[in-house]
XYZ file of C-alpha atoms in Angstrom:
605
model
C 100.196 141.025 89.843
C 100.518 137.698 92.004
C 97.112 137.437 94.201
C 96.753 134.873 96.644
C 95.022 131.569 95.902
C 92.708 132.474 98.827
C 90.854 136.220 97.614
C 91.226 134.365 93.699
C 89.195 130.821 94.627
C 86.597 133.656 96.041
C 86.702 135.858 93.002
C 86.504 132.354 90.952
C 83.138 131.289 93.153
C 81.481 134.556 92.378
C 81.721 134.526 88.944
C 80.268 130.852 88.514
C 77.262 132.039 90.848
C 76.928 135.194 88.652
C 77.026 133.354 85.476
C 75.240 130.013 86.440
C 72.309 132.386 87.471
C 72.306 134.601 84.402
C 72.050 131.469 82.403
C 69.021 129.776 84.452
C 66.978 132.794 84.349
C 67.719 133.005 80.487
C 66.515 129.255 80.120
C 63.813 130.265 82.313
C 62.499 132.973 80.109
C 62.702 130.975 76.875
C 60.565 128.288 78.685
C 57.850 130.581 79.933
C 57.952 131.925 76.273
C 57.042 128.285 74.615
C 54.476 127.404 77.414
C 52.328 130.620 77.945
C 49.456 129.152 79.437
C 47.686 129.727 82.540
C 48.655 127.001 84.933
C 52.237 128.402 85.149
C 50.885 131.115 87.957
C 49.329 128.711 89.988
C 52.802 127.212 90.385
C 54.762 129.930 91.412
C 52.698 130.888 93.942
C 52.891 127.450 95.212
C 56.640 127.333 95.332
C 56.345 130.655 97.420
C 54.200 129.474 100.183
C 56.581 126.339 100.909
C 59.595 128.489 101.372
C 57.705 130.791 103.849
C 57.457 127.889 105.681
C 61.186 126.885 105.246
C 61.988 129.983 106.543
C 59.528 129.757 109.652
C 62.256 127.338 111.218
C 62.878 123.586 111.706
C 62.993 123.962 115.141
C 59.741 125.775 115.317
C 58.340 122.580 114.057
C 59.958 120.265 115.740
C 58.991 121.909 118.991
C 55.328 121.980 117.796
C 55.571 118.300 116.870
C 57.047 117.677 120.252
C 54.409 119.031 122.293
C 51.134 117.760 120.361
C 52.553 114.213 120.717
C 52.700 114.775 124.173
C 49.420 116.223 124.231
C 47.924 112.855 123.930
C 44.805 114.006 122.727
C 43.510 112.592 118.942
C 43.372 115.520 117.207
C 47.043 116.719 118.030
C 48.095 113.287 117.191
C 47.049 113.599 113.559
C 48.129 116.904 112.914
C 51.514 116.196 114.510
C 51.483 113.060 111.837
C 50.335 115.529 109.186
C 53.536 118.028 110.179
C 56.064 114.905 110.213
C 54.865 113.366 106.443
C 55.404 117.688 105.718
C 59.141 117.806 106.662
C 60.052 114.129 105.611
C 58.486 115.080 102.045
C 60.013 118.474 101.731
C 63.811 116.629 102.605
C 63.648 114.311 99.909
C 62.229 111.294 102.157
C 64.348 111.491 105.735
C 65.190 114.077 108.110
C 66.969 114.187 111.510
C 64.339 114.989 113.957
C 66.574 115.947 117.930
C 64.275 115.654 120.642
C 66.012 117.055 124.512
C 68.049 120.220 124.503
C 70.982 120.142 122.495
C 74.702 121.487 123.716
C 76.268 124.652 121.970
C 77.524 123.622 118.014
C 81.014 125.871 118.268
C 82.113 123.532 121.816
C 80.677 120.460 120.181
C 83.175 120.540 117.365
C 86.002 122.184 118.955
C 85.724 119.094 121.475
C 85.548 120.965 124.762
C 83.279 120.973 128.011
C 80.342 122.381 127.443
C 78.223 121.701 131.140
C 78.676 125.642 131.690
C 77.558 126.749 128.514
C 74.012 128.202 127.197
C 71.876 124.675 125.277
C 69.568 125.391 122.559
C 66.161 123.847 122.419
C 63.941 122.776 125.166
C 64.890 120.158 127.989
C 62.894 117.002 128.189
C 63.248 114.473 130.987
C 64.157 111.273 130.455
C 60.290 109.966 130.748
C 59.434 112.422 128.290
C 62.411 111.303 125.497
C 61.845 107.921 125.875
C 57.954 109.051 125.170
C 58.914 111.420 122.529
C 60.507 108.319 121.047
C 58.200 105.892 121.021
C 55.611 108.393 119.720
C 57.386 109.815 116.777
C 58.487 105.949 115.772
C 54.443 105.304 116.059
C 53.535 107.782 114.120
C 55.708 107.877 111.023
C 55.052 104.037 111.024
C 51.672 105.449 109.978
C 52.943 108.016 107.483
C 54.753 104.843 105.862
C 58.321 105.252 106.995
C 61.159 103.678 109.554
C 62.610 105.327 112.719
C 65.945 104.595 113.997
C 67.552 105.907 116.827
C 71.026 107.230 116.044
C 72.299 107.991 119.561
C 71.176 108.688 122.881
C 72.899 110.036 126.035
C 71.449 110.127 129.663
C 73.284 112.984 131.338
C 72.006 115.981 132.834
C 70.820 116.840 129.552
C 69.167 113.485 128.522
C 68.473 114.093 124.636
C 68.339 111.651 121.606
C 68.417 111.807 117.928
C 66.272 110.192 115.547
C 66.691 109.248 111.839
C 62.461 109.496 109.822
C 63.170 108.194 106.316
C 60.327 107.294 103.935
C 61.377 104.363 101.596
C 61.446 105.040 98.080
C 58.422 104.353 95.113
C 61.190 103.061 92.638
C 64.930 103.008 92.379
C 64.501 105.745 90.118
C 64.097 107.999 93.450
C 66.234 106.905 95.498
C 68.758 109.588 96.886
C 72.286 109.494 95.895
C 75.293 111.005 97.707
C 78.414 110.518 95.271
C 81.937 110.268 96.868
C 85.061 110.535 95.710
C 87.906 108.929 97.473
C 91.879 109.913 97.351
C 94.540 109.851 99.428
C 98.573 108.598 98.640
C 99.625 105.461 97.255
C 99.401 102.955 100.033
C 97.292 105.014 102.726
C 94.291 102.497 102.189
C 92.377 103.606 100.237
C 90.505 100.395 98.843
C 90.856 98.371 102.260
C 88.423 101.144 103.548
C 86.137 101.239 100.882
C 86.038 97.024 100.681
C 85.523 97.050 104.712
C 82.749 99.644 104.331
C 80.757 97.729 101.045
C 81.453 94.303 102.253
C 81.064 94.565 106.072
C 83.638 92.376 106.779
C 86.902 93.377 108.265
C 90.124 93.000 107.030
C 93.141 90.888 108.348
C 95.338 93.577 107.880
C 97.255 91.988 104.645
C 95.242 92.935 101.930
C 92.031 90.747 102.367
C 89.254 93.521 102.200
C 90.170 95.529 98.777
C 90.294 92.436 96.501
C 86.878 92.284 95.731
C 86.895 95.965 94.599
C 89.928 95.285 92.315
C 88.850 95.584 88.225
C 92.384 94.370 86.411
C 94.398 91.323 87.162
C 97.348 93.344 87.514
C 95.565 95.875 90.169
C 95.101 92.291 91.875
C 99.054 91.787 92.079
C 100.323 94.858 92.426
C 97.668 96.225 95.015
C 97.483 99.758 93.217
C 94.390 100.872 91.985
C 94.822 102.059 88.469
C 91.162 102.635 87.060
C 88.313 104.689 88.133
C 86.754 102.425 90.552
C 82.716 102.417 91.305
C 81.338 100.737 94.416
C 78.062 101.037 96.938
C 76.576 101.101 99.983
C 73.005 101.329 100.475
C 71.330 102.076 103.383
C 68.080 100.381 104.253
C 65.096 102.622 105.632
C 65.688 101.782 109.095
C 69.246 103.393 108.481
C 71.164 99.491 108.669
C 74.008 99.069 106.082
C 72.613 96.815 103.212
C 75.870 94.339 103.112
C 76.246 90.900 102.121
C 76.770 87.614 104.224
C 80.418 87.067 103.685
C 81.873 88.240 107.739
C 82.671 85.263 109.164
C 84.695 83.737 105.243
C 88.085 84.027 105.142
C 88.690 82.644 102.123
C 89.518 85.344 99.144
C 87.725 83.822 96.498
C 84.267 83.829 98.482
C 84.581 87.650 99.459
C 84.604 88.526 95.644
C 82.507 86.023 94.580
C 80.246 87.217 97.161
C 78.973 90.615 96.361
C 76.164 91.870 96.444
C 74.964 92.714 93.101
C 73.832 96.291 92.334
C 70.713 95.764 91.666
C 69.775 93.638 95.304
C 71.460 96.869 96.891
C 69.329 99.454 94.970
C 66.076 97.605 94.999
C 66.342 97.090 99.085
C 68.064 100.243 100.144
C 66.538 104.060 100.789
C 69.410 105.646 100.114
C 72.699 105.182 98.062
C 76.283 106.709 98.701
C 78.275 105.827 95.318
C 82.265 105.594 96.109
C 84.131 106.943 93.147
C 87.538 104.901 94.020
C 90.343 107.316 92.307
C 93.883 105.701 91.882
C 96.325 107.117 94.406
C 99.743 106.396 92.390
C 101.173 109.727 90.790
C 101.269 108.122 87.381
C 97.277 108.200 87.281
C 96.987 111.856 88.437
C 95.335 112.129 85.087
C 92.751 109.573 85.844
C 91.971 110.702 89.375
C 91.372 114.406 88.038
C 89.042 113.443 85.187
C 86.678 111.501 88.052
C 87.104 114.491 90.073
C 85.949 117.117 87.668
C 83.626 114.522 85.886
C 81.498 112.848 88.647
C 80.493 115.743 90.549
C 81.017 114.248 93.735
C 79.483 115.769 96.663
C 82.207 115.530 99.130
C 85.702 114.446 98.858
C 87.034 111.482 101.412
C 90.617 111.601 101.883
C 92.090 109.007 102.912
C 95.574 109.519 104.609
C 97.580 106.602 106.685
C 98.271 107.268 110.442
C 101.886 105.838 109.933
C 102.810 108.086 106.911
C 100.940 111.543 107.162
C 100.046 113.801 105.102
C 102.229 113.212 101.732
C 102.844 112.982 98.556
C 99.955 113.100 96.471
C 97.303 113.192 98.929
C 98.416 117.197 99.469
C 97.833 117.186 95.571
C 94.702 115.623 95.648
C 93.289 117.761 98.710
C 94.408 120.937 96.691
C 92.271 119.888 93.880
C 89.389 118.997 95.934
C 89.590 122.623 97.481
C 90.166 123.950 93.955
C 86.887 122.683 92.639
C 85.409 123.866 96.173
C 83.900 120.518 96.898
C 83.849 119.564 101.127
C 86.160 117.189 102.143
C 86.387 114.535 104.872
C 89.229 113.181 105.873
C 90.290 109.548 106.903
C 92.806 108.845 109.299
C 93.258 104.725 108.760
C 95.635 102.365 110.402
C 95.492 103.533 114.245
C 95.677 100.356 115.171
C 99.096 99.712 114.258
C 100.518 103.451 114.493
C 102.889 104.212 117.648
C 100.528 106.622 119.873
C 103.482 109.652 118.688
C 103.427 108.825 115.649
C 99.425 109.216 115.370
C 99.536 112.381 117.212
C 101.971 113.471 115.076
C 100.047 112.673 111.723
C 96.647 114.572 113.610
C 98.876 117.674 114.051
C 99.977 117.761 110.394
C 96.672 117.696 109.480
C 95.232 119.479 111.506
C 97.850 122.499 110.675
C 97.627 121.858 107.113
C 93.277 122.390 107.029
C 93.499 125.805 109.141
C 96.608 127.140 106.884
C 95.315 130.207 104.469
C 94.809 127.581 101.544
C 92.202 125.672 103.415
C 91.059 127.470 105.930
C 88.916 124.647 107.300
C 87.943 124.192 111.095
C 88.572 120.646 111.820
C 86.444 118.804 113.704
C 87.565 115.196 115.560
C 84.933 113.070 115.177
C 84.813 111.033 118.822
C 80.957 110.515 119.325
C 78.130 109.470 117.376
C 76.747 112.923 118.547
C 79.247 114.848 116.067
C 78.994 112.584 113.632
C 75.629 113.148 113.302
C 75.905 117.449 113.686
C 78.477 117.194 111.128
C 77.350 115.656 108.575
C 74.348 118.242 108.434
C 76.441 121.495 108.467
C 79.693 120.509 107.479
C 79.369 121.576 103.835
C 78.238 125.171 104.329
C 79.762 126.065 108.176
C 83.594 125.059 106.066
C 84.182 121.978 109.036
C 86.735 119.313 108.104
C 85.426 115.863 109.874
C 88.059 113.893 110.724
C 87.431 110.333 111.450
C 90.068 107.762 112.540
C 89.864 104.366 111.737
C 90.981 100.902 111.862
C 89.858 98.759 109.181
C 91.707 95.487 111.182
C 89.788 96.113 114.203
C 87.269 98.210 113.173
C 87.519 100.864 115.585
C 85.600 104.232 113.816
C 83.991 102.555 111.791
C 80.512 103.152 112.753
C 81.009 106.904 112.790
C 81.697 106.872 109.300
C 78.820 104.651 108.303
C 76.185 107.080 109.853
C 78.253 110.067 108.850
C 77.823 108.356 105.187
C 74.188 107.587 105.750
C 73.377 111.507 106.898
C 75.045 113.099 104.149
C 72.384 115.394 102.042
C 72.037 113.487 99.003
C 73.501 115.012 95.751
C 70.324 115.588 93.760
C 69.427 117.664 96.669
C 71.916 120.108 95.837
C 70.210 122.920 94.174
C 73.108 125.493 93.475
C 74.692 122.927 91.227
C 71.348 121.132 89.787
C 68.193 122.508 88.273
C 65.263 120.179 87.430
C 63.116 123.102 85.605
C 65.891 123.720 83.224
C 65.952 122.365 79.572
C 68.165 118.635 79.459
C 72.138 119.095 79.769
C 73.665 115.714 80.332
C 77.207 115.144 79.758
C 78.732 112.004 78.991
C 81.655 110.663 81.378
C 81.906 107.077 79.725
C 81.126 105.394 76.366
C 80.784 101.558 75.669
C 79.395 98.942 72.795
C 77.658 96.643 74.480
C 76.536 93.475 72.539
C 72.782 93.418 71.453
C 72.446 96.630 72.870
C 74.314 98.912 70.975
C 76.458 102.369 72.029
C 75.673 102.957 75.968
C 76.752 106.014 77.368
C 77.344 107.496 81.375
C 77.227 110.179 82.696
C 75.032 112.953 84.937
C 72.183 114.865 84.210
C 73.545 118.244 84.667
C 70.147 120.116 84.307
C 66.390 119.012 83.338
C 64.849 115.577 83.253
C 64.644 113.061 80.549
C 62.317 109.760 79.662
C 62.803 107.420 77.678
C 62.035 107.269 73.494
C 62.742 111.032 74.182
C 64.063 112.557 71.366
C 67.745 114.157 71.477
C 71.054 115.727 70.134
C 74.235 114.348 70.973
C 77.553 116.561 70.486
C 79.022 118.458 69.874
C 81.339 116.401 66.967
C 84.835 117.318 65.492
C 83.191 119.755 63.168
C 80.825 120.983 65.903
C 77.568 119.772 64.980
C 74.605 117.637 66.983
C 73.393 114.700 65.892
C 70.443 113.726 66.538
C 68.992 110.396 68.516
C 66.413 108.643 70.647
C 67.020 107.258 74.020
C 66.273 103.560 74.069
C 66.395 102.848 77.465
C 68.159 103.808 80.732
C 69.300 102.471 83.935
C 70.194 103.843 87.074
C 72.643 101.840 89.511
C 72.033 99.020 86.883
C 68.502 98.643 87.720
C 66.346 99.746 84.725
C 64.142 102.865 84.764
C 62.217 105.373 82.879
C 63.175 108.854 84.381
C 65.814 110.475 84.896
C 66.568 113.810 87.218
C 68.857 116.494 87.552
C 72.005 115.536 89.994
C 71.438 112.015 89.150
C 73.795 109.910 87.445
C 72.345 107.422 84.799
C 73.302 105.572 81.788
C 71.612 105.786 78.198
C 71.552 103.265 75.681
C 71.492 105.399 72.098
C 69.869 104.493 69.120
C 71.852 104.709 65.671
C 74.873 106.062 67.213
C 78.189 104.592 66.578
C 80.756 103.953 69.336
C 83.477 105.799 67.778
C 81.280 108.672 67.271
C 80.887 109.270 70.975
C 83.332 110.686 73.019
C 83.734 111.473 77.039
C 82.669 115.214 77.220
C 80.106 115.646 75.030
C 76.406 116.184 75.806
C 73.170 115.243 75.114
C 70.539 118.333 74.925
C 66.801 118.812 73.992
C 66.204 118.161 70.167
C 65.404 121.828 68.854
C 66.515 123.626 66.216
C 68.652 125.793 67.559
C 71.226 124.040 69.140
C 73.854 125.247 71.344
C 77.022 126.238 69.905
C 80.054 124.335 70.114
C 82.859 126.380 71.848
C 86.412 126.746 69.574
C 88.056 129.288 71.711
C 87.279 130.788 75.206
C 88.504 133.426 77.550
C 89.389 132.594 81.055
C 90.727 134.380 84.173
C 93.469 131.673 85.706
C 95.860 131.708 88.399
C 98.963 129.498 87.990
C 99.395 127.660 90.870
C 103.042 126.249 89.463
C 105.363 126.648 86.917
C 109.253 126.382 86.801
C 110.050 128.552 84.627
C 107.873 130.932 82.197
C 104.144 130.496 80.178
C 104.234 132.403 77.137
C 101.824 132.864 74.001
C 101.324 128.902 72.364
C 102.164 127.432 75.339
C 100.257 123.818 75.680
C 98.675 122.253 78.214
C 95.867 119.596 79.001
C 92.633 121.291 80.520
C 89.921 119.689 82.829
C 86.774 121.282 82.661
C 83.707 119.458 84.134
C 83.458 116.006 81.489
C 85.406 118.473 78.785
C 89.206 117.087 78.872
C 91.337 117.826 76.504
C 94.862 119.896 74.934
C 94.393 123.637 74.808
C 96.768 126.186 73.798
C 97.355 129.858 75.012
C 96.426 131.951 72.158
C 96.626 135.651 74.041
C 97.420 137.136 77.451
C 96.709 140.218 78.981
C 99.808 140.350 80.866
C 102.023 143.564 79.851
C 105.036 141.117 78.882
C 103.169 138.694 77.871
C 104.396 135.891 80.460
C 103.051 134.821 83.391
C 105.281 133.040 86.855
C 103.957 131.228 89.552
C 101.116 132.699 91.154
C 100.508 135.403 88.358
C 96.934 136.215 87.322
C 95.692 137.109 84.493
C 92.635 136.949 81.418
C 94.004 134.420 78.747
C 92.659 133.386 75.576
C 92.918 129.446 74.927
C 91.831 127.718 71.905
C 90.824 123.897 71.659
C 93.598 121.998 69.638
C 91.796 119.184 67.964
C 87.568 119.658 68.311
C 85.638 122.604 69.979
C 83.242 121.317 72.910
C 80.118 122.189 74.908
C 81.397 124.796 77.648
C 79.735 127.782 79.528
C 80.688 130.683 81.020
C 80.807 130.241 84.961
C 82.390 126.706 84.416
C 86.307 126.115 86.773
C 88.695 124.803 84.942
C 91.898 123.142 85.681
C 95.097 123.104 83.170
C 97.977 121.102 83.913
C 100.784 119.770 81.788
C 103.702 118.168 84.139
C 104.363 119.954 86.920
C 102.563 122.967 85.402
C 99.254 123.498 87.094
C 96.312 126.828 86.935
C 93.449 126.997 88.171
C 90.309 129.406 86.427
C 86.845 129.995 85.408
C 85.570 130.597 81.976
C 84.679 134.181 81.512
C 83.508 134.549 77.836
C 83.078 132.420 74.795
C 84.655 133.294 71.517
């Protein structure tokens, strides 16, 4: 009955799709039912003439764009402005306009020559790109926005790309791309993220990651223990947003000086959130909860030149391919690795993303030019950047930032987040805050909310809502009034006490039906490892989006009821101590020691 991981994880993919549709359209229905009135037609037919211009072709546009600019006549001119506010609107404020021919994608990323090959798009001379350029900056100037050039190259092909991004109303807006980052103890993890936040470099004994340290003894151990949050905003014009700390040496003034969140989110037009996960094996629990909690949108994995690929970064990029979220990986310390050394880390890794479990392509990111193709396609054509760094030096550093700064933001992401569904929020984190009251965390998993709306929070031990009224919310700690699907905001709760709250519940629509509280569930799994047998009662601690908690194995459908390593099979689990807000279509992860599955809910009980 064993199956590979490979023909499961697509099994496991199909089944979310199947059931994460069947539920929208469901929630659809019921909505259409409570607002029959006649403005709802006018808005489908809306929705259907901008995707028949999706469909008509970026480069269609861009090419039209490109040739009534050059056109020089009035007219053109406006209605090329008119086309350019069109595609910056309909990409959530920026887009990556390419002006020149561009080389073959496949060569690109494989890193070969590609003079002999057949280019895409139409060839411009270098009078006409530098035209081109100074055109399209004028123009969406006028629409409002910023134009930065993100490379050029003077060849036979000259060709250039540009970054159009419209600044945002309110920080409520502002696109977010959430990333997680892993790796093994020691690979440098925190150095990275503290030379990419801060801007300044490090001295290669521990100077950049203090400021991102939360506990004294993190501090004097140098091991990240906690779920770490940090920023980086990007400004319109594409800049980092960092503070003015490069030149200090002294400790004390880099953590002092940070900037606070709110500067970053009130200057910058986009956000990329670093979830810093703790690399130690002793926190595996803590690093899976912010991996199946904060929905990141692509996994960084950090691994050290001089070590390789060990430990638990192979852990770490099994769970990131388990959840199917992209991952990027980090090669840092190339400034001190022996040249053999380095190429021998690049091979491991390289075999280890195009073995059957991955089966990435990986892509060596050497020019600004694949950096920026990359971090457009990466997600959906299965590519594995790979970026090497020095964080002393700061070789490869730039790639990264502009990789960072391209990446489609997560709110964008419409397979995993609905706005026209009813309110699903589930909460990640829970404090008392003085004067304020219970504030919760988390991300709106579906719908939009305001606040003094009216809600239920649950489900509780005995699986019923209670209900509550949102007081106020920030985003990024910078207050706001809205909140969207994909984004991640936090509530402050009115009459709720802390130790009524707990991480995985969820905060729905007040009606008076509301959803039922799950007690026991039916899952297909795969187990990944065990040493010796699973039977009937067996225990084990399951991750399931915010849900985490001990479930037990009530029934199997195996014929002797045990399953081995890499068995398959339909079990039956039951919540030990509360029931909680699952659906069908949801992964799940179950682990207890060594012991690890991997599943998807099937049916609830």
């Amino acid at each position: 009955m064993t199956t590979s991981l490979r023909t499961f994880q697509t099994e496991i993919d199909e089944i979310h799709t199947r059931e994460t549709t069947k539920q929208r359209a469901q929630a659809a229905a019921e909505k259409e039912k409570e607002n029959k009135d006649p403005h709802s037609k006018g808005k489908e037919l809306k929705v259907e003439s901008q995707d028949g211009d999706a469909q008509r072709g970026l480069t269609e546009i861009e090419e039209e764009i490109q040739m009534l600019l050059l056109s020089g006549a009035a007219a053109d001119h406006d209605h090329a402005r008119d086309l350019i506010a069109a595609l910056i609107t309909r990409h959530r404020g920026e887009y990556v306009f390419r002006i020149g021919s561009q080389p073959p994608r496949a060569k690109l990323h494989s890193g070969e020559d590609f003079n002999d090959e057949v280019w895409t798009g139409i060839s411009r001379t270098e009078q006409e790109v530098d035209t081109l350029r100074q055109e399209i900056t004028a123009t969406v100037e006028e629409v409002g926005g910023k134009t930065s050039v993100l490379f050029e190259i003077h060849d036979n092909h000259p060709r250039t790309t540009l970054l159009l991004r419209l600044p945002p109303l309110n920080v409520s807006l502002t696109p977010e791309v959430r990333c997680a980052v892993v790796g093994n103890v020691d690979s440098g993890k925190s150095t990275t993220l503290g030379v990419l936040t801060r801007g300044a470099l490090d001295d290669g004994r521990g100077r950049a990651r203090v400021g991102l340290f939360r506990h004294k003894h993190e501090i004097e151990t140098g091991r990240t223990s906690s779920v770490g949050m940090e920023i980086l905003g990007f400004g319109p014009s594409g800049a980092p947003i960092l503070p003015d700390t490069k030149h200090s040496i002294d400790p004390d003034v880099i953590r002092r000086e940070k900037l606070g969140w709110e500067e970053i989110s009130v200057q910058a037009a986009k956000i990329v959130s670093f979830i810093d996960l703790a690399g130690h094996e002793r926190y595996l629990k803590t690093t899976l909860y912010g991996l199946t909690s904060g929905a990141p949108s692509c996994v960084l994995l950090v691994v050290g030149a001089n070590a390789g690929l060990i430990g638990m970064s192979k852990e770490h990029l099994a769970i990131a391919l388990a959840l199917s979220v992209p991952v990027v990986v980090c090669i840092t310390k190339i400034d001190m690795t022996p040249p053999n050394k380095l190429e021998e880390t690049l091979k491991q890794v390289t075999k280890i993303l195009k073995s059957p479990g991955c089966r990435k392509t990986p892509v060596f990111v050497k020019s600004m030019e694949i950096a920026v193709e990359t971090s457009q396609s990466f997600a959906k054509d299965r590519l594995c950047p790979i970026f090497q760094v020095s964080n002393v030096t700061g070789e490869g550093l730039d790639f990264v930032r502009t990789f960072l700064n391209l990446l489609p933001s997560s709110e964008a992401d419409n397979e995993k987040f609905t706005a026209d569904q009813p309110l699903e929020y589930s909460v990640t984190e829970v404090w008392s805050v003085p004067y304020v009251g219970t504030v919760v965390n988390g991300i709106v998993n579906g719908g939009s909310v305001k606040t003094g709306e009216p809600v239920l929070l649950g489900p509780d031990s005995n699986g019923h809502y209670q209900s509550t009224v949102i007081k106020s919310m920030q985003r990024k700690r910078a207050t706001v009034t809205t909140a969207e699907a994909g984004q991640c905001v936090s509530f402050a709760l009115k009459r709720v006490r802390r130790a009524a709250v707990r991480k995985g519940m969820v905060i729905v629509n007040k009606s008076d039906t509301p959803p039922r509280a799950i007690r026991r569930f039916e899952g297909q799994v795969l187990i990944l490892y065990h040493n010796t047998t699973l039977q009937i009662n067996y225990q084990a601690m399951l991750h399931c989006g915010a849900v985490r908690q001990t479930v037990r194995i009530v029934d199997m459908d195996h014929p002797q009821g045990l399953l081995r390593t890499g068995d398959r099979a339909t079990v039956t689990f039951e919540f030990i101590s509360h029931p909680e807000f699952i659906k069908e279509g949801m992964k799940l992860l179950f682990r207890e020691g060594k012991t690890k599955g991997l599943g998807v809910i099937t049916q609830l009980l």
